Short mmCIF file of C-alpha atoms in Angstrom, two decimals:
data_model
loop_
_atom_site.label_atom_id
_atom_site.label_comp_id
_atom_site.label_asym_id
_atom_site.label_seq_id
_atom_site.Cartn_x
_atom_site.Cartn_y
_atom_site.Cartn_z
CA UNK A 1385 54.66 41.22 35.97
CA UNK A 1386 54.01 37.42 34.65
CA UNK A 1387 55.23 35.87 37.79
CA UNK A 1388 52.76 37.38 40.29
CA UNK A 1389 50.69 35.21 41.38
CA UNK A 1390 50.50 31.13 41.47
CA UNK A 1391 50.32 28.38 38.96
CA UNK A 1392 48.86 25.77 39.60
CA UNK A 1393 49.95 22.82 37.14
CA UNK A 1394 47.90 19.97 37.27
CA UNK A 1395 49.09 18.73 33.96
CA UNK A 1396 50.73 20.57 31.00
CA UNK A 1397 52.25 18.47 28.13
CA UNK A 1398 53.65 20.09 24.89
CA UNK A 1399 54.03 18.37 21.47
CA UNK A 1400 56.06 19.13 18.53
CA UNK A 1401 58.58 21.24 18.40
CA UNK A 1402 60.35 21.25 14.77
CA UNK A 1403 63.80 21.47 15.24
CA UNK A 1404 66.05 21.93 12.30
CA UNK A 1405 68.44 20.09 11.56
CA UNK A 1406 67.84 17.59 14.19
CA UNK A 1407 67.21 14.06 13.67
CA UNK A 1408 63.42 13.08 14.06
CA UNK A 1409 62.76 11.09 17.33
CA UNK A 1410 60.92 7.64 18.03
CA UNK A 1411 57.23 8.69 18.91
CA UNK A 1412 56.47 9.97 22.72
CA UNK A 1413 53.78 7.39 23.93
CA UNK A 1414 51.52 10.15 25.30
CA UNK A 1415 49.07 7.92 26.77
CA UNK A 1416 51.75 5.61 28.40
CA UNK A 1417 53.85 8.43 29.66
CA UNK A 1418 50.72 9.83 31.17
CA UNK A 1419 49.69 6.94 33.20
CA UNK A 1420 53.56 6.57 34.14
CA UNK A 1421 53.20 9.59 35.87
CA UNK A 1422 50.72 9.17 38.17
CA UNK A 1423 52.57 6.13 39.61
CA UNK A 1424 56.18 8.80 39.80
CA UNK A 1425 53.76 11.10 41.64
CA UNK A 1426 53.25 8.36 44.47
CA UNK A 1427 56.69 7.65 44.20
CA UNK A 1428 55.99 3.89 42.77
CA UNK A 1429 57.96 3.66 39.79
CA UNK A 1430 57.43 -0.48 39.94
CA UNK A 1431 59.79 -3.18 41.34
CA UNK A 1432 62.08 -2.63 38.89
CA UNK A 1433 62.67 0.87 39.41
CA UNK A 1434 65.64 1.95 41.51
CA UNK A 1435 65.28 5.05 43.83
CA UNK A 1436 67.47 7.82 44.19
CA UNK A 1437 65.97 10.04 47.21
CA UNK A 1438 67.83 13.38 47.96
CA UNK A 1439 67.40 12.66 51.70
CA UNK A 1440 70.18 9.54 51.04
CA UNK A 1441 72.52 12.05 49.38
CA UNK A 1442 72.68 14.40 52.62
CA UNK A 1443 69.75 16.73 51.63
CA UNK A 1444 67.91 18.29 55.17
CA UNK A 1445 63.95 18.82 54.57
CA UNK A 1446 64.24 21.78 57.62
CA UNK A 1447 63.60 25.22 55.29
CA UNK A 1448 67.20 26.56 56.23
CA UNK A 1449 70.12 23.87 54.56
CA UNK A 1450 71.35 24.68 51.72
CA UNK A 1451 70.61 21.50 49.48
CA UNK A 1452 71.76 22.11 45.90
CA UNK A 1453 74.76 19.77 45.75
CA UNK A 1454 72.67 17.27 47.52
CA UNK A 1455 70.10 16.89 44.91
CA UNK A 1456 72.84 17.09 41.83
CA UNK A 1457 74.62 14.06 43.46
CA UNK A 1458 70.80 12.49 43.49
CA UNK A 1459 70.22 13.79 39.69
CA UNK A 1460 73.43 12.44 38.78
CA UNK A 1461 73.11 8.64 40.21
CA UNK A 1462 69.64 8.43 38.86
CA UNK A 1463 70.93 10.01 35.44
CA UNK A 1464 73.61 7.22 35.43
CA UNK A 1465 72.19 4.39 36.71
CA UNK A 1466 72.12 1.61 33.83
CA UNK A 1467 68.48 0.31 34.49
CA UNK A 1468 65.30 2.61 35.70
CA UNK A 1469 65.64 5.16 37.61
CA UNK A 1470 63.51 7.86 39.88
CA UNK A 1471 64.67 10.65 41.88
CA UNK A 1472 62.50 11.16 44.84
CA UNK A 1473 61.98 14.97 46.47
CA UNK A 1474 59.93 14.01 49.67
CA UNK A 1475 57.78 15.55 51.56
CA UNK A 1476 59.30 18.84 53.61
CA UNK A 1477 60.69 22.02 52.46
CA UNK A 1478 64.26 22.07 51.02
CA UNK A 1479 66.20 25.30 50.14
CA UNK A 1480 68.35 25.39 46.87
CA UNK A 1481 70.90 27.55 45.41
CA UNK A 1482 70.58 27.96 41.80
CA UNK A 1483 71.35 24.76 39.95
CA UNK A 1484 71.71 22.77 37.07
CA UNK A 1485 70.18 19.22 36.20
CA UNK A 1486 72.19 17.96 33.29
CA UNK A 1487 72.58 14.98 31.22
CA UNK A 1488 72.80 13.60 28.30
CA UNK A 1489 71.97 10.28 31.05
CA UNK A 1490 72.39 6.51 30.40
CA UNK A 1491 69.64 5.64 32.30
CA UNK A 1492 66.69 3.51 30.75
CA UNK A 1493 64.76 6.43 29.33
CA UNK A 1494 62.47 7.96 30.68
CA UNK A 1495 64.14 9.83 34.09
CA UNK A 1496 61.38 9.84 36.86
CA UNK A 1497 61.52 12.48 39.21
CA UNK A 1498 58.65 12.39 41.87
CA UNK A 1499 58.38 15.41 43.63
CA UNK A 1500 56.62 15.98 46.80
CA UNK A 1501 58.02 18.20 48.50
CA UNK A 1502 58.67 22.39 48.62
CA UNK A 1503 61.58 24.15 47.16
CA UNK A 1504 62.63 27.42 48.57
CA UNK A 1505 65.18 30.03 47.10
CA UNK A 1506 68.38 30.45 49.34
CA UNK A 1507 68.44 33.82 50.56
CA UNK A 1508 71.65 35.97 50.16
CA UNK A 1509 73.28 34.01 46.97
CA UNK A 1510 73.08 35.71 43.07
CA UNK A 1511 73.19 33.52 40.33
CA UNK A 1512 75.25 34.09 36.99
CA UNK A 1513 73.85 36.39 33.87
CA UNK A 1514 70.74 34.83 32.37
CA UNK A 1515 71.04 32.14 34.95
CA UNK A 1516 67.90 30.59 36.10
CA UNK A 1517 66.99 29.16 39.38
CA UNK A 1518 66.30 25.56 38.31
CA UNK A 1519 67.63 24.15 35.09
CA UNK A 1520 67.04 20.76 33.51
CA UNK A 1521 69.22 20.37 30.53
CA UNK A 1522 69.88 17.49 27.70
CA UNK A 1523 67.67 15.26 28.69
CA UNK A 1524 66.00 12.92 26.27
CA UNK A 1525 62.79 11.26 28.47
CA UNK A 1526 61.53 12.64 31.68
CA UNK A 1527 58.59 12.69 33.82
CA UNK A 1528 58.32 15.34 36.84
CA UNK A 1529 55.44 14.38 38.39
CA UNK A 1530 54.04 14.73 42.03
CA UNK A 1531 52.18 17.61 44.26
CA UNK A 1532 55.47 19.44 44.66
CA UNK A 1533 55.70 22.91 44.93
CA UNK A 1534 58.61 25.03 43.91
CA UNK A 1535 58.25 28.64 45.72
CA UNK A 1536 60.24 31.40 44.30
CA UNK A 1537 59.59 33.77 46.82
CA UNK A 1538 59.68 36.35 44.18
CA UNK A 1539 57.36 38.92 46.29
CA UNK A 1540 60.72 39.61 47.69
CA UNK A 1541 62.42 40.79 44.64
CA UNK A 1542 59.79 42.26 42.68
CA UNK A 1543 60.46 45.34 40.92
CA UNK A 1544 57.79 47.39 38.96
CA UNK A 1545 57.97 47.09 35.19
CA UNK A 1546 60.51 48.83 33.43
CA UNK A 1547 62.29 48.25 29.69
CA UNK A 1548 66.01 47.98 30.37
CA UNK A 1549 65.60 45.72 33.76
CA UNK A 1550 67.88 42.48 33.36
CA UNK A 1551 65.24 39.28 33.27
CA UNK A 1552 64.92 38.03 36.58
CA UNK A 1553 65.16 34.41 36.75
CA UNK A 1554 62.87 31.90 36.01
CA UNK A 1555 62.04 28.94 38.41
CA UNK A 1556 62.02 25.91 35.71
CA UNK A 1557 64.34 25.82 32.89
CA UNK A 1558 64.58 23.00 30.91
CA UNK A 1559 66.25 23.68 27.61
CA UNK A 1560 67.37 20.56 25.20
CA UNK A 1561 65.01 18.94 27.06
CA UNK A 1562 63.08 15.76 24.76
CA UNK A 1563 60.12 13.77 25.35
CA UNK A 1564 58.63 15.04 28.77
CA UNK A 1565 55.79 15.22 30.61
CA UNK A 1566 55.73 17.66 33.81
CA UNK A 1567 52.20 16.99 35.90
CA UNK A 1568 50.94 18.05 39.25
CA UNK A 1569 53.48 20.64 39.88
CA UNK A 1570 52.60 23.81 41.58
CA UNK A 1571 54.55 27.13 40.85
CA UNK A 1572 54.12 29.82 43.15
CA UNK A 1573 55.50 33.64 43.24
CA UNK A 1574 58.55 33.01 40.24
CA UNK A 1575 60.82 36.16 40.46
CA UNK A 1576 60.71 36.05 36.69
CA UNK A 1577 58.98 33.09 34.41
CA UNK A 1578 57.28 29.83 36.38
CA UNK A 1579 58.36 27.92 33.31
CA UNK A 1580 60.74 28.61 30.70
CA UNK A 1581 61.18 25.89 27.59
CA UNK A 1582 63.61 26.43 25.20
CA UNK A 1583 65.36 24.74 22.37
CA UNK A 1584 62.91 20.91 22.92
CA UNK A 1585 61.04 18.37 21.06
CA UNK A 1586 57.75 17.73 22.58
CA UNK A 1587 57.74 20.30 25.29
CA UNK A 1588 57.65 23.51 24.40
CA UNK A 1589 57.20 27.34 23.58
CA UNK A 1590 58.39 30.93 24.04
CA UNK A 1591 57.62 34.10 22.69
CA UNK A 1592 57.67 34.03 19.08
CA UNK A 1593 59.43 35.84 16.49
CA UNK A 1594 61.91 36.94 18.71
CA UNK A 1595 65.00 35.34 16.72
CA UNK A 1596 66.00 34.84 13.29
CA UNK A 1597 65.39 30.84 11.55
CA UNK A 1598 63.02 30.45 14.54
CA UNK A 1599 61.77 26.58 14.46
CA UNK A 1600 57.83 26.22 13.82
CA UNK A 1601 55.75 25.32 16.99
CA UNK A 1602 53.21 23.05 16.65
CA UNK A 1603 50.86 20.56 18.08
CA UNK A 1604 50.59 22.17 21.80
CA UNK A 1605 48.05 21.35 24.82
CA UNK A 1606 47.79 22.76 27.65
CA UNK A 1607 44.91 20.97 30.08
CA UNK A 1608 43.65 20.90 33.23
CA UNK A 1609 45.33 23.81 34.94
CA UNK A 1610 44.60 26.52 37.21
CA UNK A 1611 46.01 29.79 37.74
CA UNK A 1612 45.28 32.17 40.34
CA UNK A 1613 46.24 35.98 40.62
CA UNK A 1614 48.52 35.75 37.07
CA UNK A 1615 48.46 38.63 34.98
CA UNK A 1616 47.79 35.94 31.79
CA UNK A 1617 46.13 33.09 31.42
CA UNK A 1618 45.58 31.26 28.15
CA UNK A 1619 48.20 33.11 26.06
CA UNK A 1620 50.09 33.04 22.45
CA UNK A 1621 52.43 36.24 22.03
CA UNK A 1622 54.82 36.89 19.24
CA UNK A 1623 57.29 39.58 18.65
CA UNK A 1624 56.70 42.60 16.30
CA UNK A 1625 59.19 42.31 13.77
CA UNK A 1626 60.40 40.30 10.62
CA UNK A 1627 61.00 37.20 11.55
CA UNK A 1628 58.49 34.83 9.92
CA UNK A 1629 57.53 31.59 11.75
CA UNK A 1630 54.47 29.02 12.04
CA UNK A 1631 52.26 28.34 15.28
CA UNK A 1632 49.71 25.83 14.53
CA UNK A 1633 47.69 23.31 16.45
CA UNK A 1634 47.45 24.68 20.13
CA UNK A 1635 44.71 23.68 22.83
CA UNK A 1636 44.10 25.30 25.80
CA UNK A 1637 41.29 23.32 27.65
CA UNK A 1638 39.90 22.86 31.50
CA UNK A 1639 41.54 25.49 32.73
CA UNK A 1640 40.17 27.32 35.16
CA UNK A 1641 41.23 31.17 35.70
CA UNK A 1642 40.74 32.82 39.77
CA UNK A 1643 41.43 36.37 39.19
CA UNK A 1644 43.04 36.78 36.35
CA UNK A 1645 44.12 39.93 34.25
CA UNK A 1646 43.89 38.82 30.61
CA UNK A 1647 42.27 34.70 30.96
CA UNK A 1648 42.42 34.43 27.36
CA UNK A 1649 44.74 36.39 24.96
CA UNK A 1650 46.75 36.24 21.69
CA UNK A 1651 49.07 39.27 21.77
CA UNK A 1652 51.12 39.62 18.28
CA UNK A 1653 51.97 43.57 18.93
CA UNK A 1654 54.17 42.06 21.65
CA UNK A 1655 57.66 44.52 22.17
CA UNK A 1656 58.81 47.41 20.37
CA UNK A 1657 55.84 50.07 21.98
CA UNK A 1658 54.82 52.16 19.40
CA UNK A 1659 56.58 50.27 16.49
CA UNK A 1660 54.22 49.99 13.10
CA UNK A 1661 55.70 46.50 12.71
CA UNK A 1662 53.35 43.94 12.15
CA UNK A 1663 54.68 40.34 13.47
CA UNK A 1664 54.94 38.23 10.24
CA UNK A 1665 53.69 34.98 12.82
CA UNK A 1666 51.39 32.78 11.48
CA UNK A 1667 48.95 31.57 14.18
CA UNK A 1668 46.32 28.85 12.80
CA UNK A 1669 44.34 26.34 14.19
CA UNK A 1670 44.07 27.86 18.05
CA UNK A 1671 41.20 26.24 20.65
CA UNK A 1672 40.43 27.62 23.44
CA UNK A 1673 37.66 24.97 24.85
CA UNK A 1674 36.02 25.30 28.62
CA UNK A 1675 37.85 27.84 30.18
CA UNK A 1676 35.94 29.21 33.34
CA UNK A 1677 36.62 31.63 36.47
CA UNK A 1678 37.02 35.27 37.23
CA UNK A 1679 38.95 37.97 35.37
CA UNK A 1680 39.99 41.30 36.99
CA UNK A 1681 39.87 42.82 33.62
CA UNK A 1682 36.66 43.89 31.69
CA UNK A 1683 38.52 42.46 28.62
CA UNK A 1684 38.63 39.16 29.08
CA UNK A 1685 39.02 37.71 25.68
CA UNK A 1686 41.21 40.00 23.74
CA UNK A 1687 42.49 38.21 20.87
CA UNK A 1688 45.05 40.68 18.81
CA UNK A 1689 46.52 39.55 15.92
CA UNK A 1690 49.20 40.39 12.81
CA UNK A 1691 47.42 42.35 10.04
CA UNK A 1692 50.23 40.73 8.67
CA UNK A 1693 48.86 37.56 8.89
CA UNK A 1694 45.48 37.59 10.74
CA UNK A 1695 44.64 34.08 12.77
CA UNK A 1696 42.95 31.84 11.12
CA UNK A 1697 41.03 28.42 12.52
CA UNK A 1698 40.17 29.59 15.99
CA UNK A 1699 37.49 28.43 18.14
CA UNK A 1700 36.11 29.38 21.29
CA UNK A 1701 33.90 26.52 22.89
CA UNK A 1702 32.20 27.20 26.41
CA UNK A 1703 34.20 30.15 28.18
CA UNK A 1704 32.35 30.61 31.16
CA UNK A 1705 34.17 33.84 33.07
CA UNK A 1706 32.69 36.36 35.35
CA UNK A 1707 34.23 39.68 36.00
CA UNK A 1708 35.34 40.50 39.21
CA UNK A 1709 37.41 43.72 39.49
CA UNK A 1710 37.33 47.41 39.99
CA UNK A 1711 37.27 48.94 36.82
CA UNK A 1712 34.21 51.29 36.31
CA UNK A 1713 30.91 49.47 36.07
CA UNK A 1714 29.73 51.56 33.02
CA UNK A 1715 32.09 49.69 30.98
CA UNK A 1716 31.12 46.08 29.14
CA UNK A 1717 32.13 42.50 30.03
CA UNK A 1718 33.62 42.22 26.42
CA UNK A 1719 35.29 40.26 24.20
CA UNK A 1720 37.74 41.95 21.68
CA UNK A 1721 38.91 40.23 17.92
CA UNK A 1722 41.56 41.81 15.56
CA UNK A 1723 42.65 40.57 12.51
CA UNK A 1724 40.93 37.64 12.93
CA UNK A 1725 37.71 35.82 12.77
CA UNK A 1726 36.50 33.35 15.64
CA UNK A 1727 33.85 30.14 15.22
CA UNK A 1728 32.10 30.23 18.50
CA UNK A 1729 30.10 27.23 20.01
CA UNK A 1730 28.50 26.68 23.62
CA UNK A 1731 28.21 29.30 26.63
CA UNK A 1732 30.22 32.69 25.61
CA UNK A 1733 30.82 34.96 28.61
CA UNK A 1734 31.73 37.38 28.16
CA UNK A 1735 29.87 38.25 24.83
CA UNK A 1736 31.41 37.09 21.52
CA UNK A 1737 33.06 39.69 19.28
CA UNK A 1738 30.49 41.27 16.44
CA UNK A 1739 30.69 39.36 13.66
#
């Protein structure tokens, strides 16, 4: 399952999205938002900031209150308030029914949210089909930023793998969701997805090919994360079916993998087992640069891609892993390539592919 484990985010930020249709926005300041952040993290948004805490809107930091509504009323000040706002989770650990962060807000973009403390599932409570734990929704500007840590609690709930189970739910939505940057936040034990982006202009990405008129994805980087006892790691996936699409321009780089299954994969036979489908995906333009740790897997690099339409432009620059599992020790650290042809530079463990 993709949610075992924990995520560690230290900082993730996603860029270009196409949307069609949609008007083009004014330019994200990357470096600007970025620097933002680490002042929401500390809570210091600057002196002309206003603060919204959840603790002023009724919300108990004891692990047993229900505190959904409370931090809704907080979302919905800060969302509202005509000059800059932050919503502050402090330190402690707050329980919360499913809910729903939504704008569009009036606030002087971007929406702060510094997040300290630990989010817990309440026990006993069932959301709505398809509904996800915690949703952020038609925003256009916001930073999450802080040491927080939202706890699923799915080792509770899981179920072993099976085709027609409904999709559990995820533990961050944020869908319509514009000009964001989400840094520092830990994810641990999601019943279903850590993070799940949908329908968003620089943020980010789902499995492709899934849909008909998918939007192109672009322009993604994922840096300076860690993830410890996931099943994936550095991963691209698409569907295997018809619908054509464009993936171009993704980084994955200081990441650091602690026992992971598969720390560096593209998967386009994704779905439909046994299928002779070939996902008509384009991937180009893929780096996967210092990437270190410990897979569980003797395959540790196993790009797979569309015969179809093989990758193209992908590099692999100093992947430092080490294998620490149980499978038998007559098999290979290894590295496998399909349908596509890598440019390798720097320390290669395991082994490049054969040219």
């Amino acid at each position: 399952m993709a949610s075992l484990g924990l995520v560690g985010i230290i900082f993730i930020q996603f860029l270009g999205l196409v949307l069609p249709n949609f008007l083009v926005l004014a330019q994200w300041n990357t470096d600007t938002g970025m620097e933002q952040a680490k002042g929401v993290a500390t809570g210091t948004g600057g002196p002309d900031v206003k603060v919204f805490s959840v603790l002023d809107f009724g919300a108990k930091a004891d692990g047993t209150t229900p505190n959904a509504i409370n931090f809704i009323r907080a979302f919905k000040e800060a969302c509202n308030h005509p000059g800059k706002a932050m919503m502050v989770i402090p330190e402690g650990e707050f329980v919360l029914g499913s809910a729903l962060f939504s704008g569009p807000c009036s606030n002087v973009a971007p929406l702060m949210v510094s997040f300290s403390g630990t989010l817990l599932p309440q026990a006993n409570t069932k959301t709505a089909e398809d509904a996800d734990w915690l949703t952020f929704q038609s925003i256009d500007g916001l930073i999450v930023s802080g040491k927080g840590t939202v706890n699923g609690q799915g080792e509770k709930t899981w179920k072993p793998e099976c085709e027609n189970c409904p999709r559990a739910p995820a533990s961050l939505k944020f869908i319509k969701v514009n000009n964001t940057i989400i840094s520092g936040i830990n994810s641990v034990n999601a019943k279903g997805f850590h993070f799940m982006i949908s329908v968003s202009d620089n943020i980010c990405v789902g499995s492709l090919g899934h849909y008909d008129s998918e939007a192109d994805v672009f322009g993604i980087t994922v840096k300076n994360c860690t993830l410890r006892n996931t099943d994936n790691g550095a991963r691209i996936k698409s569907y295997k079916n018809n619908n054509p699409s464009r993936a171009a321009g993704i980084t994955f780089e200081n990441l650091v993998m602690d026992h992971v299954k598969n720390p560096i994969i593209i998967d386009q036979e994704y779905g439909q087992v046994g299928s002779s489908e070939s996902s008509k995906v384009s991937i180009e333009d893929v780096h996967f640069t210092n990437i270190k740790g410990t897979s569980i897997s003797k395959v540790a690099v196993d790009l797979l891609c569309s015969s179809a339409n093989p990758c193209k432009g992908v590099t692999l620059t100093d992947i430092d892993l080490k294998f620490e599992g149980t499978e038998k020790p007559a098999v290979p650290f290894s590295s496998n390539c399909t349908n596509v042809k890598v440019v390798y530079a720097g320390i290669q463990n395991p082994p490049p592919c054969p040219p």
